[in-house]
mmCIF file of C-alpha atoms in Angstrom:
data_model
loop_
_atom_site.group_PDB
_atom_site.id
_atom_site.type_symbol
_atom_site.label_atom_id
_atom_site.label_comp_id
_atom_site.label_asym_id
_atom_site.label_seq_id
_atom_site.Cartn_x
_atom_site.Cartn_y
_atom_site.Cartn_z
ATOM 1 C CA MET A 494 1.079 7.738 80.627
ATOM 2 C CA SER A 495 -0.571 3.894 79.149
ATOM 3 C CA LEU A 496 -4.350 3.063 78.553
ATOM 4 C CA SER A 497 -6.373 2.035 81.501
ATOM 5 C CA ASP A 498 -8.046 -1.413 81.869
ATOM 6 C CA GLN A 499 -11.128 0.151 81.379
ATOM 7 C CA GLU A 500 -9.719 2.572 78.139
ATOM 8 C CA SER A 501 -8.514 -1.169 76.938
ATOM 9 C CA LEU A 502 -11.286 -2.789 76.798
ATOM 10 C CA ARG A 503 -13.366 0.477 75.553
ATOM 11 C CA TYR A 504 -11.390 1.297 72.550
ATOM 12 C CA SER A 505 -10.327 -2.428 71.485
ATOM 13 C CA ARG A 506 -11.916 -1.728 67.892
ATOM 14 C CA HIS A 507 -9.118 1.555 68.070
ATOM 15 C CA LEU A 508 -6.105 -0.430 69.105
ATOM 16 C CA LEU A 509 -6.731 -2.807 66.592
ATOM 17 C CA LEU A 510 -6.423 -0.723 63.844
ATOM 18 C CA GLU A 511 -2.442 -0.543 62.300
ATOM 19 C CA GLN A 512 -2.950 3.617 62.298
ATOM 20 C CA ILE A 513 -4.275 4.068 65.589
ATOM 21 C CA GLY A 514 -3.303 1.610 67.787
ATOM 22 C CA GLU A 515 -1.957 1.755 71.645
ATOM 23 C CA GLN A 516 -0.041 4.919 70.407
ATOM 24 C CA GLY A 517 -2.475 6.868 68.391
ATOM 25 C CA GLN A 518 -5.352 6.455 71.478
ATOM 26 C CA LEU A 519 -3.069 7.732 73.901
ATOM 27 C CA LYS A 520 -2.707 10.850 71.094
ATOM 28 C CA LEU A 521 -6.453 11.290 71.688
ATOM 29 C CA LYS A 522 -7.170 11.059 75.151
ATOM 30 C CA ASP A 523 -4.032 13.886 75.262
ATOM 31 C CA ALA A 524 -5.813 15.799 73.212
ATOM 32 C CA HIS A 525 -8.028 19.200 73.184
ATOM 33 C CA VAL A 526 -10.433 19.608 70.765
ATOM 34 C CA LEU A 527 -12.999 22.657 69.932
ATOM 35 C CA VAL A 528 -15.885 22.363 68.418
ATOM 36 C CA ILE A 529 -17.746 26.009 67.411
ATOM 37 C CA GLY A 530 -21.055 25.117 66.637
ATOM 38 C CA MET A 531 -23.626 21.774 68.152
ATOM 39 C CA GLY A 532 -25.633 22.191 65.764
ATOM 40 C CA GLY A 533 -26.771 19.999 62.345
ATOM 41 C CA LEU A 534 -22.534 19.567 61.855
ATOM 42 C CA GLY A 535 -21.588 19.229 65.608
ATOM 43 C CA VAL A 536 -24.304 16.671 66.871
ATOM 44 C CA PRO A 537 -22.299 14.126 64.990
ATOM 45 C CA ALA A 538 -18.730 15.498 64.699
ATOM 46 C CA ALA A 539 -18.829 15.816 68.902
ATOM 47 C CA THR A 540 -20.223 12.833 69.187
ATOM 48 C CA TYR A 541 -18.264 10.871 67.529
ATOM 49 C CA LEU A 542 -14.824 12.260 69.516
ATOM 50 C CA ALA A 543 -16.409 11.988 72.492
ATOM 51 C CA GLY A 544 -16.886 8.016 71.608
ATOM 52 C CA ALA A 545 -13.697 7.971 70.783
ATOM 53 C CA GLY A 546 -11.824 9.105 73.718
ATOM 54 C CA VAL A 547 -10.937 12.536 72.938
ATOM 55 C CA GLY A 548 -9.707 13.602 76.162
ATOM 56 C CA HIS A 549 -10.861 17.503 76.168
ATOM 57 C CA LEU A 550 -13.040 18.341 74.489
ATOM 58 C CA VAL A 551 -14.896 22.060 74.155
ATOM 59 C CA LEU A 552 -18.137 23.100 72.651
ATOM 60 C CA ALA A 553 -19.173 26.011 72.002
ATOM 61 C CA ASP A 554 -22.659 27.998 71.074
ATOM 62 C CA PHE A 555 -24.877 29.635 72.744
ATOM 63 C CA ASP A 556 -28.341 28.766 71.022
ATOM 64 C CA GLU A 557 -31.238 27.622 72.261
ATOM 65 C CA ILE A 558 -32.627 23.910 70.952
ATOM 66 C CA ASP A 559 -36.103 24.597 68.671
ATOM 67 C CA SER A 560 -38.358 21.701 67.678
ATOM 68 C CA SER A 561 -36.919 22.290 63.989
ATOM 69 C CA ASN A 562 -33.250 21.052 64.998
ATOM 70 C CA LEU A 563 -34.671 17.840 65.902
ATOM 71 C CA GLN A 564 -35.398 17.046 62.185
ATOM 72 C CA ARG A 565 -31.266 16.350 61.798
ATOM 73 C CA GLN A 566 -29.669 17.277 65.318
ATOM 74 C CA VAL A 567 -29.891 13.440 66.774
ATOM 75 C CA LEU A 568 -28.256 14.074 69.873
ATOM 76 C CA TYR A 569 -31.841 16.628 71.487
ATOM 77 C CA ARG A 570 -34.431 14.734 72.573
ATOM 78 C CA GLU A 571 -37.833 16.678 72.623
ATOM 79 C CA GLN A 572 -38.216 17.255 76.339
ATOM 80 C CA ASP A 573 -34.797 19.614 75.410
ATOM 81 C CA ILE A 574 -36.642 22.217 73.589
ATOM 82 C CA GLY A 575 -35.588 25.674 74.327
ATOM 83 C CA GLN A 576 -33.107 24.761 76.659
ATOM 84 C CA SER A 577 -29.217 25.360 75.864
ATOM 85 C CA LYS A 578 -27.358 23.800 73.034
ATOM 86 C CA VAL A 579 -24.063 22.860 74.293
ATOM 87 C CA LEU A 580 -25.031 22.270 77.467
ATOM 88 C CA THR A 581 -28.153 19.902 76.905
ATOM 89 C CA ALA A 582 -24.928 18.067 74.474
ATOM 90 C CA LYS A 583 -22.323 17.971 77.375
ATOM 91 C CA SER A 584 -24.874 16.229 79.608
ATOM 92 C CA GLN A 585 -25.621 13.549 76.751
ATOM 93 C CA LEU A 586 -21.629 12.829 75.873
ATOM 94 C CA GLU A 587 -20.352 12.225 79.420
ATOM 95 C CA ALA A 588 -23.275 9.787 80.307
ATOM 96 C CA LEU A 589 -22.387 8.496 76.290
ATOM 97 C CA ASN A 590 -18.007 8.655 77.718
ATOM 98 C CA SER A 591 -17.264 9.399 81.351
ATOM 99 C CA LEU A 592 -14.105 9.034 80.386
ATOM 100 C CA ILE A 593 -13.261 12.341 78.810
ATOM 101 C CA GLN A 594 -14.389 16.008 79.887
ATOM 102 C CA ILE A 595 -16.295 18.335 78.435
ATOM 103 C CA ARG A 596 -16.742 21.577 78.544
ATOM 104 C CA ALA A 597 -20.024 23.859 77.572
ATOM 105 C CA VAL A 598 -18.821 27.808 76.298
ATOM 106 C CA ASN A 599 -22.477 28.178 76.427
ATOM 107 C CA ARG A 600 -21.812 32.038 75.138
ATOM 108 C CA ARG A 601 -21.128 34.717 71.705
ATOM 109 C CA MET A 602 -17.238 34.197 71.685
ATOM 110 C CA ASP A 603 -16.119 37.922 70.978
ATOM 111 C CA GLU A 604 -12.733 37.445 69.529
ATOM 112 C CA MET A 605 -10.018 37.818 72.521
ATOM 113 C CA LEU A 606 -12.330 34.727 73.880
ATOM 114 C CA LEU A 607 -11.890 33.122 70.531
ATOM 115 C CA GLY A 608 -8.764 33.487 70.094
ATOM 116 C CA MET A 609 -7.897 31.877 74.098
ATOM 117 C CA GLU A 610 -10.036 29.139 74.110
ATOM 118 C CA VAL A 611 -8.064 28.418 69.630
ATOM 119 C CA ALA A 612 -4.793 29.147 71.636
ATOM 120 C CA GLN A 613 -5.656 26.378 73.932
ATOM 121 C CA ALA A 614 -6.784 23.552 71.337
ATOM 122 C CA ASP A 615 -5.125 21.073 69.511
ATOM 123 C CA VAL A 616 -7.603 21.033 66.565
ATOM 124 C CA VAL A 617 -10.488 23.331 65.618
ATOM 125 C CA LEU A 618 -14.016 22.877 64.361
ATOM 126 C CA ASP A 619 -15.979 25.073 62.579
ATOM 127 C CA CYS A 620 -19.223 23.439 63.069
ATOM 128 C CA SER A 621 -21.335 27.190 62.268
ATOM 129 C CA ASP A 622 -23.695 28.105 59.818
ATOM 130 C CA ASN A 623 -22.625 32.074 58.737
ATOM 131 C CA LEU A 624 -19.979 33.470 57.486
ATOM 132 C CA ALA A 625 -19.212 35.673 59.930
ATOM 133 C CA THR A 626 -18.085 32.898 62.481
ATOM 134 C CA ARG A 627 -16.013 30.873 59.520
ATOM 135 C CA TYR A 628 -13.740 34.124 58.827
ATOM 136 C CA ALA A 629 -13.320 35.115 62.308
ATOM 137 C CA VAL A 630 -12.321 31.322 63.414
ATOM 138 C CA ASN A 631 -10.310 31.097 60.565
ATOM 139 C CA GLN A 632 -8.237 34.142 61.575
ATOM 140 C CA ALA A 633 -7.517 32.763 64.711
ATOM 141 C CA CYS A 634 -6.762 30.107 63.912
ATOM 142 C CA VAL A 635 -4.209 30.982 61.273
ATOM 143 C CA LYS A 636 -3.346 33.143 64.054
ATOM 144 C CA ALA A 637 -2.183 30.589 66.306
ATOM 145 C CA GLY A 638 -1.156 28.275 63.619
ATOM 146 C CA LYS A 639 -3.774 25.411 64.224
ATOM 147 C CA PRO A 640 -5.700 23.117 62.009
ATOM 148 C CA LEU A 641 -8.637 23.821 61.172
ATOM 149 C CA VAL A 642 -11.142 21.861 60.270
ATOM 150 C CA SER A 643 -13.938 23.425 57.809
ATOM 151 C CA GLY A 644 -17.826 22.045 57.553
ATOM 152 C CA ALA A 645 -21.166 23.825 55.672
ATOM 153 C CA ALA A 646 -24.128 21.842 54.553
ATOM 154 C CA VAL A 647 -27.413 22.809 52.944
ATOM 155 C CA ALA A 648 -29.949 21.609 51.096
ATOM 156 C CA PHE A 649 -28.550 18.677 49.280
ATOM 157 C CA SER A 650 -24.632 20.081 49.127
ATOM 158 C CA GLY A 651 -21.897 19.882 51.671
ATOM 159 C CA GLN A 652 -18.864 20.822 52.137
ATOM 160 C CA LEU A 653 -15.542 19.632 53.394
ATOM 161 C CA MET A 654 -12.178 21.906 54.100
ATOM 162 C CA VAL A 655 -9.027 20.960 55.856
ATOM 163 C CA PHE A 656 -6.652 23.253 57.152
ATOM 164 C CA PRO A 657 -3.416 21.587 58.292
ATOM 165 C CA PHE A 658 -2.058 25.450 58.486
ATOM 166 C CA ASN A 659 1.737 23.460 59.394
ATOM 167 C CA ARG A 660 3.563 24.931 56.319
ATOM 168 C CA PRO A 661 3.047 28.823 55.347
ATOM 169 C CA GLU A 662 2.557 28.953 51.531
ATOM 170 C CA GLN A 663 -0.535 27.091 52.331
ATOM 171 C CA ALA A 664 -4.401 28.079 51.652
ATOM 172 C CA CYS A 665 -6.980 29.800 54.594
ATOM 173 C CA TYR A 666 -10.860 29.982 53.933
ATOM 174 C CA HIS A 667 -10.292 33.490 53.481
ATOM 175 C CA CYS A 668 -8.223 32.573 50.599
ATOM 176 C CA LEU A 669 -11.380 30.554 48.764
ATOM 177 C CA PHE A 670 -14.403 32.931 49.502
ATOM 178 C CA PRO A 671 -11.921 36.503 49.797
ATOM 179 C CA ASN A 672 -14.808 38.276 48.917
ATOM 180 C CA ALA A 673 -17.576 35.826 49.857
ATOM 181 C CA GLN A 674 -21.530 37.777 51.035
ATOM 182 C CA GLU A 675 -23.877 35.935 53.155
ATOM 183 C CA GLN A 676 -25.339 33.901 51.419
ATOM 184 C CA GLN A 677 -29.186 33.620 50.256
ATOM 185 C CA LEU A 678 -29.970 30.374 50.416
ATOM 186 C CA ASN A 679 -29.059 28.369 54.258
ATOM 187 C CA CYS A 680 -30.640 25.579 55.665
ATOM 188 C CA ALA A 681 -33.687 28.326 57.517
ATOM 189 C CA ASN A 682 -34.858 29.058 54.140
ATOM 190 C CA ALA A 683 -33.460 26.617 51.852
ATOM 191 C CA GLY A 684 -34.180 22.710 53.275
ATOM 192 C CA ILE A 685 -31.812 20.959 54.569
ATOM 193 C CA LEU A 686 -31.782 17.201 53.861
ATOM 194 C CA GLY A 687 -30.552 15.804 57.904
ATOM 195 C CA PRO A 688 -28.333 12.966 56.487
ATOM 196 C CA VAL A 689 -26.134 15.259 54.376
ATOM 197 C CA VAL A 690 -24.731 17.028 57.476
ATOM 198 C CA GLY A 691 -24.844 14.319 59.024
ATOM 199 C CA THR A 692 -22.191 13.055 56.731
ATOM 200 C CA ILE A 693 -20.377 16.388 56.322
ATOM 201 C CA GLY A 694 -20.011 15.837 60.585
ATOM 202 C CA SER A 695 -18.757 12.485 60.721
ATOM 203 C CA LEU A 696 -16.174 13.846 58.243
ATOM 204 C CA GLN A 697 -15.001 16.024 60.621
ATOM 205 C CA ALA A 698 -14.665 14.071 63.542
ATOM 206 C CA LEU A 699 -12.636 12.069 61.519
ATOM 207 C CA GLU A 700 -10.334 14.248 59.624
ATOM 208 C CA THR A 701 -10.082 15.251 63.434
ATOM 209 C CA ILE A 702 -9.004 11.816 64.446
ATOM 210 C CA LYS A 703 -6.421 11.655 61.061
ATOM 211 C CA LEU A 704 -4.901 15.460 62.651
ATOM 212 C CA ILE A 705 -4.213 13.516 65.777
ATOM 213 C CA CYS A 706 -2.781 10.167 65.312
ATOM 214 C CA SER A 707 -0.806 11.942 62.198
ATOM 215 C CA MET A 708 -2.290 10.204 59.547
ATOM 216 C CA ASP A 709 -2.155 11.039 56.314
ATOM 217 C CA SER A 710 -5.055 12.246 54.113
ATOM 218 C CA ALA A 711 -5.879 12.933 50.932
ATOM 219 C CA ALA A 712 -8.633 15.650 52.550
ATOM 220 C CA GLN A 713 -5.640 18.440 53.372
ATOM 221 C CA GLY A 714 -4.953 21.127 51.805
ATOM 222 C CA ARG A 715 -7.792 20.893 49.068
ATOM 223 C CA PHE A 716 -12.127 21.801 49.161
ATOM 224 C CA SER A 717 -14.349 18.925 48.524
ATOM 225 C CA SER A 718 -17.962 19.369 47.638
ATOM 226 C CA PHE A 719 -20.888 16.438 48.310
ATOM 227 C CA ASP A 720 -23.454 16.588 45.787
ATOM 228 C CA ALA A 721 -25.531 13.794 48.056
ATOM 229 C CA GLN A 722 -29.208 13.668 45.239
ATOM 230 C CA HIS A 723 -26.669 12.246 42.860
ATOM 231 C CA LEU A 724 -24.300 11.296 45.217
ATOM 232 C CA GLU A 725 -20.967 12.625 44.063
ATOM 233 C CA TRP A 726 -17.499 14.226 45.308
ATOM 234 C CA MET A 727 -16.388 17.158 43.272
ATOM 235 C CA HIS A 728 -11.963 18.220 44.638
ATOM 236 C CA ILE A 729 -9.634 20.616 44.244
ATOM 237 C CA LYS A 730 -6.665 21.236 45.845
ATOM 238 C CA MET A 731 -6.923 24.890 47.388
ATOM 239 C CA GLN A 732 -3.706 27.406 46.626
ATOM 240 C CA GLN A 733 -3.191 30.461 49.255
ATOM 241 C CA ASP A 734 -3.367 34.125 47.673
ATOM 242 C CA PRO A 735 -0.348 36.006 48.286
ATOM 243 C CA SER A 736 -2.611 39.021 48.576
ATOM 244 C CA CYS A 737 -4.482 37.532 51.346
ATOM 245 C CA PRO A 738 -4.606 39.677 54.429
ATOM 246 C CA VAL A 739 -5.015 36.607 56.906
ATOM 247 C CA CYS A 740 -2.179 34.749 55.884
ATOM 248 C CA GLY A 741 -0.522 35.454 52.653
ATOM 249 C CA GLN A 742 2.422 37.735 52.153
ATOM 250 C CA ALA A 743 1.467 40.702 53.070
ATOM 251 C CA HIS A 744 0.191 39.502 56.407
ATOM 252 C CA SER A 745 3.235 37.782 57.143
ATOM 253 C CA ALA A 746 5.450 40.714 55.851
ATOM 254 C CA PRO A 747 6.789 42.827 58.696
#
């Protein structure tokens, strides 16, 4: 497989990068990426992945566009209010890059459908906005052994976690938040500054590209918290909980 003349021209700035080059761009072209949630995080993440030439992009969401979304979900327009997020995003991203394949999953995913979609993906991005979905996506990725790039944001704060799941002793999302309750603070009641989700979503795309192109990254296996108000980061190395029911020894024992 090789790049066409059109692709070589389009991705010429990638080809100049030693860490990507033609082989990396071919990996991106062959990659299958699942983006769960097409809100404030999913919009920038999917946009940069489409622009980067990820060959197979799956967008999953069942929500419709609301006027309050437009403050930060900048892929959508006023005339899109009331329309499906994933169908609108698919149309917009196809206009950005006609050389890739984009599929929309415009429904709530049950355990079976989620497992099927994760199993087909090379990398999964959790861009959801609720704890139940994060737990479900994490469990599906652990079960399938698929890399997970997880993001979250509220008010002026953001979080980024990259779970490569390429070693049995690596932590998962459940290890970090084993007894978490659904947060009282969310974008609907605490607000969100648009560029915060833009920052985290863009970093999710960045880390996804690194995973696909087999690039080293300090973000893998650590919890990163972003304070946008003071422009500060805090990083914590993630440790597996041996008793974790999702990825720990109890889970793996026969």
